[in-house]
Coordinates of C-alpha atoms in Angstrom, one line a residue:
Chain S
X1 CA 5.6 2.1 -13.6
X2 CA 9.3 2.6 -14.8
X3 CA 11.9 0.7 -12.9
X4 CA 15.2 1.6 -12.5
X5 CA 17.0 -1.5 -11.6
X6 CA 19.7 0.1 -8.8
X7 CA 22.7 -2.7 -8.7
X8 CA 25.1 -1.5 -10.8
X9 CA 26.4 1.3 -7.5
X10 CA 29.7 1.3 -6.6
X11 CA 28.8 2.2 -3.0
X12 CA 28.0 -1.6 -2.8
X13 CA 30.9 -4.2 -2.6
X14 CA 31.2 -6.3 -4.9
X15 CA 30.4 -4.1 -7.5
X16 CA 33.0 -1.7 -6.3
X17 CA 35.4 -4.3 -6.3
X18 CA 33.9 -5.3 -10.1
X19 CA 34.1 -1.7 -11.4
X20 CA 38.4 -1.3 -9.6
X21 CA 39.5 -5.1 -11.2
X22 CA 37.8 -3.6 -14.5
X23 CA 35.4 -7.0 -14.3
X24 CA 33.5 -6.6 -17.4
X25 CA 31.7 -10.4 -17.1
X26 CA 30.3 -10.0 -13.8
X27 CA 28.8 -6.0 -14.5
X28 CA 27.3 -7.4 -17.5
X29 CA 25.9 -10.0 -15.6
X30 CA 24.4 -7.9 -13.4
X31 CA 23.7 -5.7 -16.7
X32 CA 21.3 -8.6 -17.8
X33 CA 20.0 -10.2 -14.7
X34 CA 18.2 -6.6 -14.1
X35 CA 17.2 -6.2 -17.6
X36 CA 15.4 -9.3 -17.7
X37 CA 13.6 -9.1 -14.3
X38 CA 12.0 -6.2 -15.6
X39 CA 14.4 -3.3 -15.3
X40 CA 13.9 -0.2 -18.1
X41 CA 16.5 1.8 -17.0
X42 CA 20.4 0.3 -15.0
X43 CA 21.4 2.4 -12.6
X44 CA 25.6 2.5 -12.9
X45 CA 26.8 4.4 -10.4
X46 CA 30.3 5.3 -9.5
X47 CA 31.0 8.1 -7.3
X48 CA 33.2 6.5 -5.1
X49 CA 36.2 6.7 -7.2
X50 CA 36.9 10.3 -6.8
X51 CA 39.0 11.4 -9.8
X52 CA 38.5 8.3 -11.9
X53 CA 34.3 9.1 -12.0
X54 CA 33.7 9.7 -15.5
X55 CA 35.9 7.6 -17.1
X56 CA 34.5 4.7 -15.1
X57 CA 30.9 5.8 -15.6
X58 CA 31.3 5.5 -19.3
X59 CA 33.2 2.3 -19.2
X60 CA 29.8 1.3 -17.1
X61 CA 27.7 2.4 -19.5
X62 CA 29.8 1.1 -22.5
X63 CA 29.5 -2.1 -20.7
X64 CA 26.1 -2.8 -20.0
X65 CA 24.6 -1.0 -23.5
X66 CA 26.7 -4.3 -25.2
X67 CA 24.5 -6.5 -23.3
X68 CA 21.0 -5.2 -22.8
X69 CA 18.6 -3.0 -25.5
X70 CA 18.3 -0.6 -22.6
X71 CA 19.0 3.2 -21.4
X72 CA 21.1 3.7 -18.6
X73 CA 20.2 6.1 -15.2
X74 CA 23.2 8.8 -14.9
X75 CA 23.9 8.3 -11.1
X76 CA 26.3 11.4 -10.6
X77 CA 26.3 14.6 -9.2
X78 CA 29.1 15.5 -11.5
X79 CA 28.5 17.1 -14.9
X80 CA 31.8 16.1 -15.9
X81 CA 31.5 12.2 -15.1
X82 CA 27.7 12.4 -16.6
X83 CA 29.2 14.2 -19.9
X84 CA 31.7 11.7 -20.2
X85 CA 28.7 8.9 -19.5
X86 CA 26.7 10.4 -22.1
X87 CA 29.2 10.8 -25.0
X88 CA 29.1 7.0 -25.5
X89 CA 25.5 6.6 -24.3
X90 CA 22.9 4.8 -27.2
X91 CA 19.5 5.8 -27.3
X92 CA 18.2 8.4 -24.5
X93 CA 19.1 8.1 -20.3
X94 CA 17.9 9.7 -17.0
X95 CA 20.3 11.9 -15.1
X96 CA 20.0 10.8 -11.5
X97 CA 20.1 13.5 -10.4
X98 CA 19.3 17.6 -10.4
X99 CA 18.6 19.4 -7.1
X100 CA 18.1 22.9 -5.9
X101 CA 21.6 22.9 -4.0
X102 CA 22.9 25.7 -5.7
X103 CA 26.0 24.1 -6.6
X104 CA 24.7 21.0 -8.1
X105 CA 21.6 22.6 -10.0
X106 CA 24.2 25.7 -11.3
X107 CA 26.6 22.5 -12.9
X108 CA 24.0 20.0 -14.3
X109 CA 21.5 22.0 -15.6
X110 CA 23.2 23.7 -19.0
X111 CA 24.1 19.6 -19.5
X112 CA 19.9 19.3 -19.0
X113 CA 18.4 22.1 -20.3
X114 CA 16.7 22.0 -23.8
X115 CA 17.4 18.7 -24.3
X116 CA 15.2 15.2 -24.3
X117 CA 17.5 13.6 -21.0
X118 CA 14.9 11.6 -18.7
X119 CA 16.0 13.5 -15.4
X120 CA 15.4 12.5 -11.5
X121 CA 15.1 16.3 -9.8
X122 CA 15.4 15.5 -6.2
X123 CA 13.7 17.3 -3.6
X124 CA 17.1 18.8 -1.8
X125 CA 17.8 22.4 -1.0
X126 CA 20.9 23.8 0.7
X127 CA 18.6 24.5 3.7
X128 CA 19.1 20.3 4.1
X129 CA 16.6 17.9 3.7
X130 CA 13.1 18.8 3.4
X131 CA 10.9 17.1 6.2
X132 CA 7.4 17.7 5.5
X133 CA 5.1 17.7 2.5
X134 CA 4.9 21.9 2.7
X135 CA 9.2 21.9 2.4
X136 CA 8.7 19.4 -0.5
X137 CA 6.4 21.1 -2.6
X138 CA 8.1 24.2 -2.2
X139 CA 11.5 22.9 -3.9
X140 CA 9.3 20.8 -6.4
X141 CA 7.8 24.3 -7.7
X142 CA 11.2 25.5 -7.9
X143 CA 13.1 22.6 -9.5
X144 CA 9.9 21.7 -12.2
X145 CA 9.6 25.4 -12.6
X146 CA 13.4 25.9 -13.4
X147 CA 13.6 22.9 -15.7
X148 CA 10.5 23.9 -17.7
X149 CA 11.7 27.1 -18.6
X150 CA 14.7 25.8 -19.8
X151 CA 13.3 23.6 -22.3
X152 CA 12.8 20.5 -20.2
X153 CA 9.1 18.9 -20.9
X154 CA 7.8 18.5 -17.4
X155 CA 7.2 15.1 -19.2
X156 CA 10.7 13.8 -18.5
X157 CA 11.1 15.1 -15.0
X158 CA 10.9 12.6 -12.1
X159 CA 10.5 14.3 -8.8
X160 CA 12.3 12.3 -5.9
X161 CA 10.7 13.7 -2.5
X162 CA 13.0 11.8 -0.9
X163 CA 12.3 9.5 1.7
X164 CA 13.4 10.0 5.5
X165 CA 14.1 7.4 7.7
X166 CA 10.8 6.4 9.4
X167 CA 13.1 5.5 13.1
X168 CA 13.6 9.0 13.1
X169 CA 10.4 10.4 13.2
X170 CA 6.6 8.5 13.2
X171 CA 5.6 10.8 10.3
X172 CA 8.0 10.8 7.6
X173 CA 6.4 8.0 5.5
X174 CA 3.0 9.8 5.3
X175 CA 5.0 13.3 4.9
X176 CA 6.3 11.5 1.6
X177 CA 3.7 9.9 0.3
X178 CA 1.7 13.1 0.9
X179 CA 4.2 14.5 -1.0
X180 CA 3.5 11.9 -4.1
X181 CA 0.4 12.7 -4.1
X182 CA 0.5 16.4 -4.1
X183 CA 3.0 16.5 -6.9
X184 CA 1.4 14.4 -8.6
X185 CA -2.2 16.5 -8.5
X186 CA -0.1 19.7 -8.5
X187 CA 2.1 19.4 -11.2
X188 CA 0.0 17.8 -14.8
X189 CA 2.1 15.3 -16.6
X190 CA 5.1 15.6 -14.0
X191 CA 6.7 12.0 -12.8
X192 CA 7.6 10.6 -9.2
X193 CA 10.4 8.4 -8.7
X194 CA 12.5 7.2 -5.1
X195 CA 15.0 5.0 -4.0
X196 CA 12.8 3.1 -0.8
X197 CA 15.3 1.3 1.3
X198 CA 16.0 4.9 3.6
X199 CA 12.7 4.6 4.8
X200 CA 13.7 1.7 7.0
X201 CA 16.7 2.7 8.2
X202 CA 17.7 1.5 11.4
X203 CA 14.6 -0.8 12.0
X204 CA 14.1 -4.9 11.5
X205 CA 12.3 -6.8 8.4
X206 CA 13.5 -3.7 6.1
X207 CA 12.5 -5.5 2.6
X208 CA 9.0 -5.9 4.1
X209 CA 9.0 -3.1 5.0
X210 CA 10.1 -1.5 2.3
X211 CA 7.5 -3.3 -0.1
X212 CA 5.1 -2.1 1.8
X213 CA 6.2 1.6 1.5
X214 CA 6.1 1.2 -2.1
X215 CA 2.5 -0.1 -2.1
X216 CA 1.3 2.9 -0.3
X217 CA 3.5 5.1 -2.3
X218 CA 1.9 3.5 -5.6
X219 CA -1.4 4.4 -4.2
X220 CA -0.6 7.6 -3.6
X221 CA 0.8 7.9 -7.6
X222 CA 4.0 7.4 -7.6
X223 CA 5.0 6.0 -11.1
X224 CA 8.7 5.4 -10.7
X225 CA 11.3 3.2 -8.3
X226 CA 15.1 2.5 -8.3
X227 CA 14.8 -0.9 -6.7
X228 CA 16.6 -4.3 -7.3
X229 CA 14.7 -6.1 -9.9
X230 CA 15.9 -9.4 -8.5
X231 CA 13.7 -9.2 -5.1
X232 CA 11.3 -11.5 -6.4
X233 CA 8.7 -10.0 -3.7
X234 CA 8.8 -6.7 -4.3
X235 CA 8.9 -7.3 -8.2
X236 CA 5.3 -9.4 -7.4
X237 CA 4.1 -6.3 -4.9
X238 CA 4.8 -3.8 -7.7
X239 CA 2.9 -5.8 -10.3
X240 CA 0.3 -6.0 -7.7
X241 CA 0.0 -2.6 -6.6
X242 CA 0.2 -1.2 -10.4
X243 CA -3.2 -3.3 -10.7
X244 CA -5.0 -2.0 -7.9
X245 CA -3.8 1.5 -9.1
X246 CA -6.0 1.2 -12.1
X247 CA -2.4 1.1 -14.3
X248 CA -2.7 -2.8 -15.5
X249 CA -6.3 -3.1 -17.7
X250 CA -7.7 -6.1 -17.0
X251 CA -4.9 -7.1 -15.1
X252 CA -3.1 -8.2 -18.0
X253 CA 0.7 -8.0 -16.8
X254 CA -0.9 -9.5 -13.2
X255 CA -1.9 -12.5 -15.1
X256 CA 1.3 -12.5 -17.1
X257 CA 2.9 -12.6 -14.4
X258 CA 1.0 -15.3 -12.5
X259 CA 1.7 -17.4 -15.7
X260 CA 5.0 -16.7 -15.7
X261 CA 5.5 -18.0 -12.1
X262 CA 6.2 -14.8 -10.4
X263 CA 4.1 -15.7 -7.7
X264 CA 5.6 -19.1 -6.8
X265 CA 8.0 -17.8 -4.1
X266 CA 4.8 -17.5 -2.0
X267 CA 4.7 -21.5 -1.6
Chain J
X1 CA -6.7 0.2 13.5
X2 CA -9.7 -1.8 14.3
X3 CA -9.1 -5.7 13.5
X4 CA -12.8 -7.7 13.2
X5 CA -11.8 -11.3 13.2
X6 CA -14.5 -12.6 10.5
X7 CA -13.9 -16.5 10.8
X8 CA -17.1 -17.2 12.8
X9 CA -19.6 -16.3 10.0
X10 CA -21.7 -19.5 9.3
X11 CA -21.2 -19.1 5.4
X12 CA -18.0 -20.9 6.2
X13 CA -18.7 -24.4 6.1
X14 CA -16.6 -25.7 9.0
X15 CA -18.8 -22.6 10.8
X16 CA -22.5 -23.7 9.6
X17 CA -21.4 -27.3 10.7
X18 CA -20.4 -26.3 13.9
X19 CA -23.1 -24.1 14.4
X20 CA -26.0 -26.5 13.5
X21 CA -23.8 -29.2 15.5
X22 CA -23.8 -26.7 18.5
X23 CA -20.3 -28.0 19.0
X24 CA -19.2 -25.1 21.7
X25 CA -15.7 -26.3 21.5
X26 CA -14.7 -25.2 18.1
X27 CA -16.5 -22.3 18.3
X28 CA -14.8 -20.9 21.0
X29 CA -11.7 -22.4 20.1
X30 CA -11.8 -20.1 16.8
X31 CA -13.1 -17.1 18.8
X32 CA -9.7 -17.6 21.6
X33 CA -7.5 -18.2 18.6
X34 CA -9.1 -14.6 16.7
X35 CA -8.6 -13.0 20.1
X36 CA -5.0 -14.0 20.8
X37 CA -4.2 -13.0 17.1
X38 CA -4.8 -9.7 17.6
X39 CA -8.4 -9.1 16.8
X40 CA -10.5 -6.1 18.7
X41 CA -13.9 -7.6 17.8
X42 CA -15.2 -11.4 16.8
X43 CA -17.6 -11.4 13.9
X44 CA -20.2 -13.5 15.1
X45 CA -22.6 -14.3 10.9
X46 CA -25.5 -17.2 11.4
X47 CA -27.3 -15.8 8.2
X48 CA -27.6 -19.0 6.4
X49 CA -30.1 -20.1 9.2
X50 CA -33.5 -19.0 8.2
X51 CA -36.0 -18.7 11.1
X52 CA -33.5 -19.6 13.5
X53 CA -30.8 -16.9 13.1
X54 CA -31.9 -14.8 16.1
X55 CA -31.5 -18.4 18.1
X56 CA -28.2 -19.2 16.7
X57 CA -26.7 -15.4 16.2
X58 CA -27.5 -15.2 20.3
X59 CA -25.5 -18.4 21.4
X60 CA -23.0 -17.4 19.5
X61 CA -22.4 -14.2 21.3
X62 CA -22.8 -16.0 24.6
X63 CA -19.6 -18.7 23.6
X64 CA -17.8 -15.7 22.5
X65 CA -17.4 -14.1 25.4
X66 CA -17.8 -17.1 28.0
X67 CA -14.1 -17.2 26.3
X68 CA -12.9 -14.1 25.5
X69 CA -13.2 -10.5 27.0
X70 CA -13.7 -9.0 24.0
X71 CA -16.9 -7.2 22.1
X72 CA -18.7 -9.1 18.9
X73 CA -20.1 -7.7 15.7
X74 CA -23.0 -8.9 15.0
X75 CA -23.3 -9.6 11.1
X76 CA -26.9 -9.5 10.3
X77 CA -29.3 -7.5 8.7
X78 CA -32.2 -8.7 10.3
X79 CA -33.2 -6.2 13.3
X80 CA -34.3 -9.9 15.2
X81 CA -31.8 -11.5 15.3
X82 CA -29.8 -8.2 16.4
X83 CA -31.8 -7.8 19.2
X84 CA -31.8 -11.1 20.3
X85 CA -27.8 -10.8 20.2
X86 CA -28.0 -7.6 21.9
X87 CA -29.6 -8.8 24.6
X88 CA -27.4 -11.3 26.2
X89 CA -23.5 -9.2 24.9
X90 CA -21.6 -7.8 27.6
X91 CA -20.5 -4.4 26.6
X92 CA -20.6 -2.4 23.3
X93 CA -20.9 -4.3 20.2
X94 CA -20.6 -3.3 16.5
X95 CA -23.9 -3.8 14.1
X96 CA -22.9 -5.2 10.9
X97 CA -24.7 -3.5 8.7
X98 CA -26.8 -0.7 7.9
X99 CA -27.0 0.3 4.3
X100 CA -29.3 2.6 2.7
X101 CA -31.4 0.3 1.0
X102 CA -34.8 1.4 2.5
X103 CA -36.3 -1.8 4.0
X104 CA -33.2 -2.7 5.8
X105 CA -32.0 1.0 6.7
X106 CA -35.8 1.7 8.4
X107 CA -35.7 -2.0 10.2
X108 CA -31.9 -1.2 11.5
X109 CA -32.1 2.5 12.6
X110 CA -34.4 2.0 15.4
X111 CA -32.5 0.1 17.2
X112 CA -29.3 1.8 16.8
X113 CA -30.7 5.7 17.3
X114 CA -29.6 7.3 20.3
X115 CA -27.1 4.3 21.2
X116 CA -23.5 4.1 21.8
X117 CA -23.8 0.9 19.6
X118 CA -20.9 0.8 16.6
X119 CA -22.4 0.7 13.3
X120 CA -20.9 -0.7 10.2
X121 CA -22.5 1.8 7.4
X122 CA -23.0 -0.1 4.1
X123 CA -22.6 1.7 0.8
X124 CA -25.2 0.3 -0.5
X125 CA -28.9 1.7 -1.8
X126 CA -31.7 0.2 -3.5
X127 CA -30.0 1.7 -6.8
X128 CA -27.8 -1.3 -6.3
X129 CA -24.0 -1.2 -5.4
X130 CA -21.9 2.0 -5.9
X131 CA -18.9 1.5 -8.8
X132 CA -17.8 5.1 -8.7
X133 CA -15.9 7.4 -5.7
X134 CA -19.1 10.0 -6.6
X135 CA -21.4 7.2 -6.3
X136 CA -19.7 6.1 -2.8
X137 CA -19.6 9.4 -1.2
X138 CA -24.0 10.3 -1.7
X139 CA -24.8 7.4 0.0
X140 CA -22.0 7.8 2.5
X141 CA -23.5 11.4 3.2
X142 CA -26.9 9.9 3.3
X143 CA -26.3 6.9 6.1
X144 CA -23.8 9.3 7.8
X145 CA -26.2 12.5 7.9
X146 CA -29.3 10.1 9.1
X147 CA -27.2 8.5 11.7
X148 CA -26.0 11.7 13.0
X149 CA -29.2 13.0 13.2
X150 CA -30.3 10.1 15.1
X151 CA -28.1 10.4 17.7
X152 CA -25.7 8.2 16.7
X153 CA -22.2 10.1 17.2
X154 CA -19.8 9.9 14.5
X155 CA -17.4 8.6 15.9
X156 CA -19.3 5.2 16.3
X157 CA -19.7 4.9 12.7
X158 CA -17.0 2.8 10.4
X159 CA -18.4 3.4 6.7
X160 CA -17.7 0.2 4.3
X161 CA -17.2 1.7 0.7
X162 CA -18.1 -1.5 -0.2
X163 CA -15.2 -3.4 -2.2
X164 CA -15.9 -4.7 -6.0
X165 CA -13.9 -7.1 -7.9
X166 CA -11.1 -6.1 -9.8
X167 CA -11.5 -8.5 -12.6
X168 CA -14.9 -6.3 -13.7
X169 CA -13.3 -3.3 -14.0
X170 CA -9.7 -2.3 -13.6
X171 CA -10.8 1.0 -11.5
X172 CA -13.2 -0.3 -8.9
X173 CA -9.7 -0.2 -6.4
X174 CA -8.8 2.6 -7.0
X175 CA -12.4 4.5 -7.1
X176 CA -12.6 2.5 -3.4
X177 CA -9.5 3.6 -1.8
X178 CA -10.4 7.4 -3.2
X179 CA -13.6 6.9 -2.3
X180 CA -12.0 6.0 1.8
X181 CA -10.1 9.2 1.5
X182 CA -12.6 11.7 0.8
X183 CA -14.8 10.2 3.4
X184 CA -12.1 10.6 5.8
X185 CA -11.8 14.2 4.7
X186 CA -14.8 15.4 4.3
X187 CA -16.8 13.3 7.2
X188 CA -13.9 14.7 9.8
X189 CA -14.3 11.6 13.2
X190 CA -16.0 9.2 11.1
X191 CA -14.0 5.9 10.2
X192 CA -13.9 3.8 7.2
X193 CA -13.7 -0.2 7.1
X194 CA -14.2 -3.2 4.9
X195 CA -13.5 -6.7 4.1
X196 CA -11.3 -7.4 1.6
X197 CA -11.5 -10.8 -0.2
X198 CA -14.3 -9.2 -3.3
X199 CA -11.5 -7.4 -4.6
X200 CA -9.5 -10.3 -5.8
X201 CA -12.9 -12.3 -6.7
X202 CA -11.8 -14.2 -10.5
X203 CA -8.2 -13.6 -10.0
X204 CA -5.2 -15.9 -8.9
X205 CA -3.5 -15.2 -5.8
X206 CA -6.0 -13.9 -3.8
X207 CA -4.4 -13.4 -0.4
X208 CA -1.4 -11.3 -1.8
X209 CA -3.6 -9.2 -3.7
X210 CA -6.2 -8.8 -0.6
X211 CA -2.8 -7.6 1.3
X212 CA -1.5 -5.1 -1.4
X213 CA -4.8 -3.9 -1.5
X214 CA -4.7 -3.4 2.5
X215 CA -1.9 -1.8 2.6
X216 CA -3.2 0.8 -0.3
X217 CA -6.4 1.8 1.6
X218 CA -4.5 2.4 4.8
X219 CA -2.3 4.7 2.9
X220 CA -5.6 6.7 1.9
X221 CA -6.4 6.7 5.6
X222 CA -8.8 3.3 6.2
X223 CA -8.8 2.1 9.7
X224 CA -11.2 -0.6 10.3
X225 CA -10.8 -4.0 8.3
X226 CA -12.7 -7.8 8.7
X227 CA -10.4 -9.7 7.6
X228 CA -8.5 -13.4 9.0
X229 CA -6.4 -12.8 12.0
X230 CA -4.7 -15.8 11.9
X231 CA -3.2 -14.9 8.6
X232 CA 0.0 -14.1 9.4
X233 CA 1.0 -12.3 6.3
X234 CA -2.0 -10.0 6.6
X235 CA -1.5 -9.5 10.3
X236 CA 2.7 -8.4 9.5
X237 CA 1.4 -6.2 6.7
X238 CA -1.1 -4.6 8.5
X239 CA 0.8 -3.6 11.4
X240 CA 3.5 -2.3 8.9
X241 CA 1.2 -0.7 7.3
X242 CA 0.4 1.3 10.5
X243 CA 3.5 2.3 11.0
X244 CA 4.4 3.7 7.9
X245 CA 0.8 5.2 8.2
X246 CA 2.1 7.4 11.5
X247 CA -0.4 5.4 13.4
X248 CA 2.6 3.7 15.2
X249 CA 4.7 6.6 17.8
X250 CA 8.6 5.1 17.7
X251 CA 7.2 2.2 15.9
X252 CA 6.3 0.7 19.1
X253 CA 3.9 -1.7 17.7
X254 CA 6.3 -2.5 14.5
X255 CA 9.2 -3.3 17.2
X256 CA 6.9 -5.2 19.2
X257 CA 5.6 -7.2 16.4
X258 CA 9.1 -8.2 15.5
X259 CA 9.8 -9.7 19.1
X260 CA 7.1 -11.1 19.5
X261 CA 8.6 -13.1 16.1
X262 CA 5.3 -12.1 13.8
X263 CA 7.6 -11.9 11.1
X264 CA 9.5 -14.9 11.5
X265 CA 6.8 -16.8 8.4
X266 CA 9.2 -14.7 6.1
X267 CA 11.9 -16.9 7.0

């Protein structure tokens, strides 16, 4: 399972606030916390600061490569703030993320094609967002099928069906994890990946909920989340759920982490 | 989902004492608080009473439903002691289990044929106990097909894949929750249940795993499950589950649950 540990996103407040007041103790703070809960990729994130976008998402990733032996995840639309991000960039990152909106896929893939970048290709079309499996799997065809023939082993790509809020209609959890599953079958040696917290949207208990989604998602085959690696539940679902997958022989990392006390937040 | 609340099985030693005691108070008293938790039959197990199982199996169906208006399932492979049950339960109860091992599967077919009874269908032969989804799903088509054929409809038949530890082999969950989708796909009205607690047999933290491994066979489409009612966690995560399952229109249930404060153990 390959976590992406999500914090480091200027959408969220205090790291906005970290990223404007140039707060290099507290992102690398962050930086490490993930790292050492169990993140192999940090997110850094920051679109909000139109204009100033690449030269903060370098500083980000200048920033957190000083502190933890880990690639970063590209978190940009923009090919010129995820150029910027990967002229100082050690070792090799995931661009999050490529999707078939014209506009979007036309600007980051000649920065993808033929080269060994990790990349999230996220089920999006400029027809809006896909709602069932069948609208999924079309755009999946088209974005693995695009990145393939331009040198990108289907290896590195990391489908994001992207999850729907489930207040919004009773199906969209099972249209996405349908979706998992299909790609996964369809698709030999492809990855899924998703961000979880949409699927909640607008309803109570999201974190249980959201663990929850990831189980069944897991089950279904997904192999990659962008979560917080400091939600000491959903850390002990996923090592959990990667068991009962068949992905942990003889539940080796579900013992490590028993020993290592993972489980004590249960009481 | 169908809940059997599986706390009044004599195997439980507060149960056997109780039941040899003939102390009518605690049994019902477990029986109202299975009920009120949300359970849609009581378990009713007296198996570890040679010779008098028939005796014992039918007062306990009696103090079930003196107290609650709710159906048992009567856990017993002994065609006795099922008819002695069956003879004093008000409305349609649930026979727990046939399997396909030939002495008990000609004793137990008789007097389910041609019923509306509920039968629990074993995955289990004289070849022993299934470890594979292939395995699963010939003995599956075998109890189904001679069911079906005895005029048992298929609708009244919950198949139990039969659950096997984790800790002998890191696929057994994963070949069970496959195994509970292709029966719900090729077997098209049948439904699938089971009870959990084998699959963390020999590992720590037994009651998270059980959950995680809920929540997995859900997503794959299970709908029956014995399990505690009055385990809180499970009861949250299972009617989560449901909802992100699209068994939930609006998240009615999911809403409902969170008034009704079944999520307040979180804290």
């Amino acid at each position: 399972m390959l976590i992406v540990g999500e914090l480091i996103n200027a959408s969220r407040k205090a790291i906005g606030e970290a990223i404007k007041a140039q707060d290099v103790e507290y992102i690398q703070k962050v930086a490490k916390d993930e790292f050492e809960a169990g993140a192999n990729y940090i997110d850094v994130n920051a679109g909000i600061f139109v204009g100033k976008e690449p030269e903060y998402l370098q500083w980000l990733v200048k920033l957190v490569q000083e502190v933890v032996d880990c690639p970063c995840c590209l978190d940009s639309p923009d090919p010129k703030a995820i150029e910027a991000a990967l002229s100082v960039h050690k070792g090799t990152p995931m661009i999050n993320s490529i999707s078939l909106e014209k506009e979007r896929y036309d600007a980051l893939l000649p920065v993808i094609a033929g080269t060994d970048l990790k990349v999230v290709a996220l089920c999006m079309s400029d027809d809006g967002m896909p709602e069932t499996m069948d609208a999924r799997l079309k755009i999946a065809e088209k974005l693995i099928g695009g990145l393939v023939k331009n040198n990108v082993p289907i290896e590195n790509i990391y489908v994001d069906p992207l999850v729907q809020p489930l207040s919004v209609n009773s199906s969209f959890a099972v249209e996405f994890i349908n979706s998992v599953e299909a790609i996964m079958t369809q698709f030999k040696g492809v990855h899924t990946m998703c961000g979880l917290s949409n699927i909640s949207y607008g309803l109570p208990v999201r974190k249980f909920m959201n663990q929850a989604f990831a189980i069944m998602a897991i089950a279904k085959g997904l192999d990659g989340l962008i979560i917080n690696p400091l939600d000491k539940m959903m850390m002990a679902s996923l090592v959990t759920a990667e068991a009962l997958a068949g992905r942990d022989n003889f539940c080796v990392n579900y013992l490590k982490a028993f020993r290592n006390k993972q489980f004590d937040f249960l009481g």
